[in-house]
Amino acid sequence: MASARENDIPIPGSPSPVPPTLEEPTAPRRPLPPKPDQDGPEVRTPTGAATDLPGGTVAQQGAYLTTAQGARLPDTDHSLKAGPRGPVLLQDHHLREKITHFDHERIPERVVHARGAAAHGEFVANGAAASVTKAAFLQAGARTRTFVRFSTVLGSRGSLDTARDTRGFATKFYTHEGVYDLVGNNIPVFFIQDAIKFPDIIHAGKPHPDREIPQAQSAHDTFWDFVSLHTEAQAHAMWNMSDRALPRSYRMMQGFGVHTFRLENEAGETVLAKIHWRPRLGTHSLTWEEAQLAGGKDPDFHRRDLADAIESGALPEWDLALQVFPDTPEETFEGIDLLDPTKFVPEELAPLQVVGTMTLTSNPSNFFAETEQVAFHPGHLVPGIDVTNDPLLQGRLFSYLDTQISRLGGPNFAQIPINRPHADVNDMLRDGMHQTAVHRGVAPYHPNSLDGGCPFLAGADLGGFVEVPAAVAESVKERTKPASFDDHFSQATLFYRSLTPIEQRHVIEAYSFELGKCYEQAIKERQLAALANIDEDLCAQVAEALGLPAPAPTVDIADVEPSPALRQVGETWPVSGRVVGILADESADSAELIAVRKALHAAGTVPLLIAPHGGMLHGQPVQRSAQTAASIELDALLALGPSKDPRTLRMLDELFRHGKVIAAAPAASPMLEDADIDLAAPGIATGDAAEAVTQLLDLLGAHRVWQRMELLPV
Ligand code: HDD
């Protein structure tokens, strides 16, 4: 190639057109192998043998940078130009490949549940479910790999974690009978009774289409317009106004399959069942102020919490439990229509029977490959678990498959490593966008003789999924619903009246806030009219906050038997994984500092050392400085030393108002006084450091100092 162009007009001082010398690559280093428990599911051929298809589990091979075609590259920082100051050449294949791929890096976010976080885990069955279902993964001792994705519903992929919202709790069980997906929420009831209304409720909850605000919130006119007009949404809205919509952590959330499912055992007997996840750490929430602070200070609050807890070894655990009902033709239990997804069955009426435990054991290696590309579907079922005619569930059976086709770019999303079954796959689905399997044979049709009749059909005796032959009542085709679906208020009343006074106060504040953010008077009045049919006192208090008259009920308010199991206050729970700040400065006694840190570790909590500056304090690594510490990430604080930093005093004030345990060694007491904290208030532990730690751990079990919160003004 000619390097000098003889006819060029010389430009004084121009650099020589000789290409820059390429630097040697740094010492080759093999990419880190994935952790053993983070491997993608194995790739299986039709005969069941693991293949070595490229791209299965490890995306990077070799130590050198290559093109997508495997050609090694000497430079990826300079595009190919006609001279150092010349235009870029179209022939630069590497530039075009790199930019083109980048241009297409994003896929459409999920239309709902776009923001989420996930982890790998394992489920171990205790065998208690064997009498009601033949599902292999629920038989005694069965161990099954899982992948769980938690999510908010309304916000976009980059929105905050701590929005007031329902949370998704979707679990993929990689069973040897095929994938089973339990695609649930942290609230056991749903907004609507028929899937045909799903686009409506979601359009109402999403940001307004003109300005695309507000993001990830229900405190706006369209949401309350829909909910107040469409009273079947009142029960779910009530849960959303409660602390349930502000989980402290994904690790401290219940999960519900919501619908009633039909289970079948080996003998062909069936029962109806609701499926629950119960967190071993208890069900805990943020306060509304904490949630709002976290939204600004740490929008990744829940994502970080989950990943950090797993990384620190505080592995989250849930028991899987069933509520079992007789499979009667009426499909009701104690007067509750089991096909109505706006209704739940109180635990006092149908106790939860634990059938196994799931532990989340590792974080994803790559967010996009796993958390973003995982595809759940309530129709991914295994023998022993079948659907019912719940009209919401029936519509979901269509929607989830359909949505993956646009979200994941075609019908072959089951071949993406995170979605691959851990069972032999031998389907007759062929070709299509992103086909990565190399199918053999000539006869992907049934019956065939050319491939020896393969693949063969399997009846129930060979582990085939055979739908339960549930009776279908003879009827006429009509767009309607059963009369039992008409009760829209009684379960909202049941939920509200089951709460403790402090939880009820939070509900009143939440309605007042949300409706206070609406502009339309008519919407506020209509929602007050709905509240009047739920609980008159609730309605009166919200009306007062809005400065509106409280309407009278238009129906007889249900006479309910409260369900104490719905309360989040009043019990004690393990403190494992709880975050305890240790506030100290140079004046701290180093032996004491080490001792309290050890004691907090030993109790299973995660201590965070907060010092005036970063770096080290008495040989201990400092995790937060006065500048980076935030009250929202602490479940409790142990103050060993004084501070006059206004940011620390503000943090103390927030901790106090949010009902967090505060323990203070003698040297820290004056600081508490500076922050106007009453040392005699409930949940303030004093004494020497060792004594303060003991008291702190004891108080932490209740999650918050509820007595203090009850005393504080609203
Ligand atoms: Fe849904 C996602 C839970 C009703 C349509 N849904 C989605 C996710 C969860 C739920 C947890 C996120 C899964 C993930 O992490 O990838 N959805 C529920 C529950 C419902 C429910 C518990 C009621 C009991 N959903 C529902 C209806 C429809 C949908 C009635 C449509 C008719 N849901 C979808 C969807 C999504 C989805 C559009 C978006 C992304 C996806 O499916 O994979 O198909």
mmCIF file of N, CA and C in Angstrom, residues 101-154:
data_model
loop_
_atom_site.group_PDB
_atom_site.id
_atom_site.type_symbol
_atom_site.label_atom_id
_atom_site.label_comp_id
_atom_site.label_asym_id
_atom_site.label_seq_id
_atom_site.Cartn_x
_atom_site.Cartn_y
_atom_site.Cartn_z
ATOM 1 N N HIS A 101 -23.344 -4.163 16.261
ATOM 2 C CA HIS A 101 -23.788 -5.004 17.368
ATOM 3 C C HIS A 101 -24.242 -4.143 18.540
ATOM 4 N N PHE A 102 -23.465 -3.106 18.804
ATOM 5 C CA PHE A 102 -23.823 -2.195 19.908
ATOM 6 C C PHE A 102 -25.201 -1.564 19.665
ATOM 7 N N ASP A 103 -25.432 -1.146 18.401
ATOM 8 C CA ASP A 103 -26.718 -0.503 18.077
ATOM 9 C C ASP A 103 -27.905 -1.405 18.402
ATOM 10 N N HIS A 104 -27.662 -2.697 18.440
ATOM 11 C CA HIS A 104 -28.768 -3.645 18.655
ATOM 12 C C HIS A 104 -28.662 -4.340 20.011
ATOM 13 N N GLU A 105 -27.911 -3.742 20.935
ATOM 14 C CA GLU A 105 -27.712 -4.391 22.242
ATOM 15 C C GLU A 105 -28.983 -4.454 23.085
ATOM 16 N N ARG A 106 -29.872 -3.502 22.895
ATOM 17 C CA ARG A 106 -31.078 -3.487 23.739
ATOM 18 C C ARG A 106 -32.197 -4.282 23.099
ATOM 19 N N ILE A 107 -32.912 -4.989 23.938
ATOM 20 C CA ILE A 107 -34.126 -5.660 23.468
ATOM 21 C C ILE A 107 -35.302 -4.950 24.133
ATOM 22 N N PRO A 108 -36.513 -5.133 23.611
ATOM 23 C CA PRO A 108 -37.624 -4.454 24.279
ATOM 24 C C PRO A 108 -37.727 -4.901 25.728
ATOM 25 N N GLU A 109 -37.954 -3.933 26.621
ATOM 26 C CA GLU A 109 -38.120 -4.340 28.017
ATOM 27 C C GLU A 109 -39.497 -4.991 28.174
ATOM 28 N N ARG A 110 -39.648 -5.745 29.248
ATOM 29 C CA ARG A 110 -40.934 -6.388 29.502
ATOM 30 C C ARG A 110 -42.024 -5.320 29.578
ATOM 31 N N VAL A 111 -43.194 -5.610 29.024
ATOM 32 C CA VAL A 111 -44.263 -4.618 28.998
ATOM 33 C C VAL A 111 -44.767 -4.333 30.412
ATOM 34 N N VAL A 112 -44.688 -5.309 31.282
ATOM 35 C CA VAL A 112 -44.852 -5.115 32.727
ATOM 36 C C VAL A 112 -43.712 -5.862 33.412
ATOM 37 N N HIS A 113 -43.458 -5.565 34.656
ATOM 38 C CA HIS A 113 -42.374 -6.220 35.413
ATOM 39 C C HIS A 113 -41.018 -6.009 34.740
ATOM 40 N N ALA A 114 -40.809 -4.808 34.171
ATOM 41 C CA ALA A 114 -39.569 -4.572 33.421
ATOM 42 C C ALA A 114 -38.359 -4.508 34.345
ATOM 43 N N ARG A 115 -38.560 -4.028 35.564
ATOM 44 C CA ARG A 115 -37.425 -3.857 36.479
ATOM 45 C C ARG A 115 -37.350 -5.052 37.421
ATOM 46 N N GLY A 116 -36.253 -5.745 37.401
ATOM 47 C CA GLY A 116 -36.186 -6.914 38.272
ATOM 48 C C GLY A 116 -34.770 -7.284 38.657
ATOM 49 N N ALA A 117 -34.679 -8.244 39.543
ATOM 50 C CA ALA A 117 -33.395 -8.793 39.971
ATOM 51 C C ALA A 117 -33.612 -10.278 40.209
ATOM 52 N N ALA A 118 -32.565 -11.071 40.025
ATOM 53 C CA ALA A 118 -32.778 -12.521 40.071
ATOM 54 C C ALA A 118 -31.621 -13.235 40.738
ATOM 55 N N ALA A 119 -31.849 -14.494 41.046
ATOM 56 C CA ALA A 119 -30.788 -15.321 41.627
ATOM 57 C C ALA A 119 -31.077 -16.790 41.355
ATOM 58 N N HIS A 120 -29.998 -17.566 41.376
ATOM 59 C CA HIS A 120 -30.114 -19.020 41.222
ATOM 60 C C HIS A 120 -30.339 -19.657 42.587
ATOM 61 N N GLY A 121 -31.030 -20.771 42.597
ATOM 62 C CA GLY A 121 -31.249 -21.428 43.872
ATOM 63 C C GLY A 121 -31.509 -22.910 43.717
ATOM 64 N N GLU A 122 -31.886 -23.495 44.846
ATOM 65 C CA GLU A 122 -32.202 -24.920 44.846
ATOM 66 C C GLU A 122 -33.436 -25.132 45.706
ATOM 67 N N PHE A 123 -34.311 -26.000 45.227
ATOM 68 C CA PHE A 123 -35.515 -26.336 45.987
ATOM 69 C C PHE A 123 -35.397 -27.783 46.447
ATOM 70 N N VAL A 124 -35.691 -28.020 47.708
ATOM 71 C CA VAL A 124 -35.667 -29.384 48.244
ATOM 72 C C VAL A 124 -37.057 -29.705 48.785
ATOM 73 N N ALA A 125 -37.652 -30.777 48.276
ATOM 74 C CA ALA A 125 -39.007 -31.143 48.701
ATOM 75 C C ALA A 125 -38.953 -32.004 49.950
ATOM 76 N N ASN A 126 -39.934 -31.810 50.842
ATOM 77 C CA ASN A 126 -39.957 -32.654 52.045
ATOM 78 C C ASN A 126 -40.903 -33.842 51.901
ATOM 79 N N GLY A 127 -41.605 -33.921 50.796
ATOM 80 C CA GLY A 127 -42.454 -35.085 50.535
ATOM 81 C C GLY A 127 -43.894 -34.918 50.995
ATOM 82 N N ALA A 128 -44.183 -33.828 51.728
ATOM 83 C CA ALA A 128 -45.541 -33.663 52.264
ATOM 84 C C ALA A 128 -46.582 -33.515 51.159
ATOM 85 N N ALA A 129 -46.140 -33.125 49.955
ATOM 86 C CA ALA A 129 -47.105 -32.909 48.877
ATOM 87 C C ALA A 129 -47.446 -34.198 48.128
ATOM 88 N N ALA A 130 -46.744 -35.289 48.454
ATOM 89 C CA ALA A 130 -46.888 -36.519 47.653
ATOM 90 C C ALA A 130 -48.328 -37.029 47.628
ATOM 91 N N SER A 131 -49.087 -36.791 48.707
ATOM 92 C CA SER A 131 -50.448 -37.324 48.733
ATOM 93 C C SER A 131 -51.378 -36.559 47.790
ATOM 94 N N VAL A 132 -50.992 -35.345 47.415
ATOM 95 C CA VAL A 132 -51.891 -34.557 46.558
ATOM 96 C C VAL A 132 -51.366 -34.326 45.150
ATOM 97 N N THR A 133 -50.075 -34.503 44.926
ATOM 98 C CA THR A 133 -49.570 -34.309 43.558
ATOM 99 C C THR A 133 -48.482 -35.315 43.237
ATOM 100 N N LYS A 134 -48.474 -35.720 41.954
ATOM 101 C CA LYS A 134 -47.419 -36.651 41.521
ATOM 102 C C LYS A 134 -46.216 -35.899 40.970
ATOM 103 N N ALA A 135 -46.234 -34.556 40.986
ATOM 104 C CA ALA A 135 -45.104 -33.788 40.439
ATOM 105 C C ALA A 135 -43.803 -34.303 41.052
ATOM 106 N N ALA A 136 -42.869 -34.723 40.207
ATOM 107 C CA ALA A 136 -41.659 -35.381 40.707
ATOM 108 C C ALA A 136 -40.851 -34.458 41.611
ATOM 109 N N PHE A 137 -40.845 -33.146 41.303
ATOM 110 C CA PHE A 137 -39.996 -32.259 42.098
ATOM 111 C C PHE A 137 -40.586 -32.008 43.482
ATOM 112 N N LEU A 138 -41.804 -32.493 43.728
ATOM 113 C CA LEU A 138 -42.407 -32.314 45.053
ATOM 114 C C LEU A 138 -42.381 -33.614 45.865
ATOM 115 N N GLN A 139 -41.689 -34.643 45.359
ATOM 116 C CA GLN A 139 -41.593 -35.900 46.109
ATOM 117 C C GLN A 139 -40.422 -35.813 47.102
ATOM 118 N N ALA A 140 -40.527 -36.580 48.179
ATOM 119 C CA ALA A 140 -39.561 -36.478 49.294
ATOM 120 C C ALA A 140 -38.113 -36.514 48.805
ATOM 121 N N GLY A 141 -37.348 -35.521 49.223
ATOM 122 C CA GLY A 141 -35.906 -35.514 48.961
ATOM 123 C C GLY A 141 -35.523 -34.989 47.590
ATOM 124 N N ALA A 142 -36.492 -34.756 46.701
ATOM 125 C CA ALA A 142 -36.133 -34.289 45.354
ATOM 126 C C ALA A 142 -35.457 -32.925 45.457
ATOM 127 N N ARG A 143 -34.359 -32.770 44.752
ATOM 128 C CA ARG A 143 -33.630 -31.488 44.736
ATOM 129 C C ARG A 143 -33.720 -30.932 43.322
ATOM 130 N N THR A 144 -34.109 -29.691 43.202
ATOM 131 C CA THR A 144 -34.345 -29.114 41.883
ATOM 132 C C THR A 144 -33.719 -27.740 41.804
ATOM 133 N N ARG A 145 -32.958 -27.495 40.750
ATOM 134 C CA ARG A 145 -32.377 -26.166 40.552
ATOM 135 C C ARG A 145 -33.485 -25.178 40.212
ATOM 136 N N THR A 146 -33.335 -23.946 40.694
ATOM 137 C CA THR A 146 -34.346 -22.923 40.414
ATOM 138 C C THR A 146 -33.664 -21.627 39.972
ATOM 139 N N PHE A 147 -34.441 -20.777 39.325
ATOM 140 C CA PHE A 147 -33.998 -19.413 39.028
ATOM 141 C C PHE A 147 -35.180 -18.518 39.354
ATOM 142 N N VAL A 148 -34.949 -17.511 40.192
ATOM 143 C CA VAL A 148 -36.056 -16.688 40.674
ATOM 144 C C VAL A 148 -35.831 -15.244 40.237
ATOM 145 N N ARG A 149 -36.874 -14.643 39.685
ATOM 146 C CA ARG A 149 -36.775 -13.212 39.336
ATOM 147 C C ARG A 149 -37.845 -12.445 40.106
ATOM 148 N N PHE A 150 -37.387 -11.445 40.853
ATOM 149 C CA PHE A 150 -38.290 -10.538 41.577
ATOM 150 C C PHE A 150 -38.397 -9.254 40.760
ATOM 151 N N SER A 151 -39.525 -8.575 40.874
ATOM 152 C CA SER A 151 -39.682 -7.391 40.028
ATOM 153 C C SER A 151 -40.708 -6.437 40.624
ATOM 154 N N THR A 152 -40.638 -5.181 40.157
ATOM 155 C CA THR A 152 -41.778 -4.290 40.354
ATOM 156 C C THR A 152 -42.652 -4.456 39.114
ATOM 157 N N VAL A 153 -43.840 -3.882 39.123
ATOM 158 C CA VAL A 153 -44.731 -4.103 37.982
ATOM 159 C C VAL A 153 -44.713 -2.921 37.009
ATOM 160 N N LEU A 154 -44.895 -1.711 37.549
ATOM 161 C CA LEU A 154 -45.223 -0.593 36.661
ATOM 162 C C LEU A 154 -44.017 0.099 36.033
#
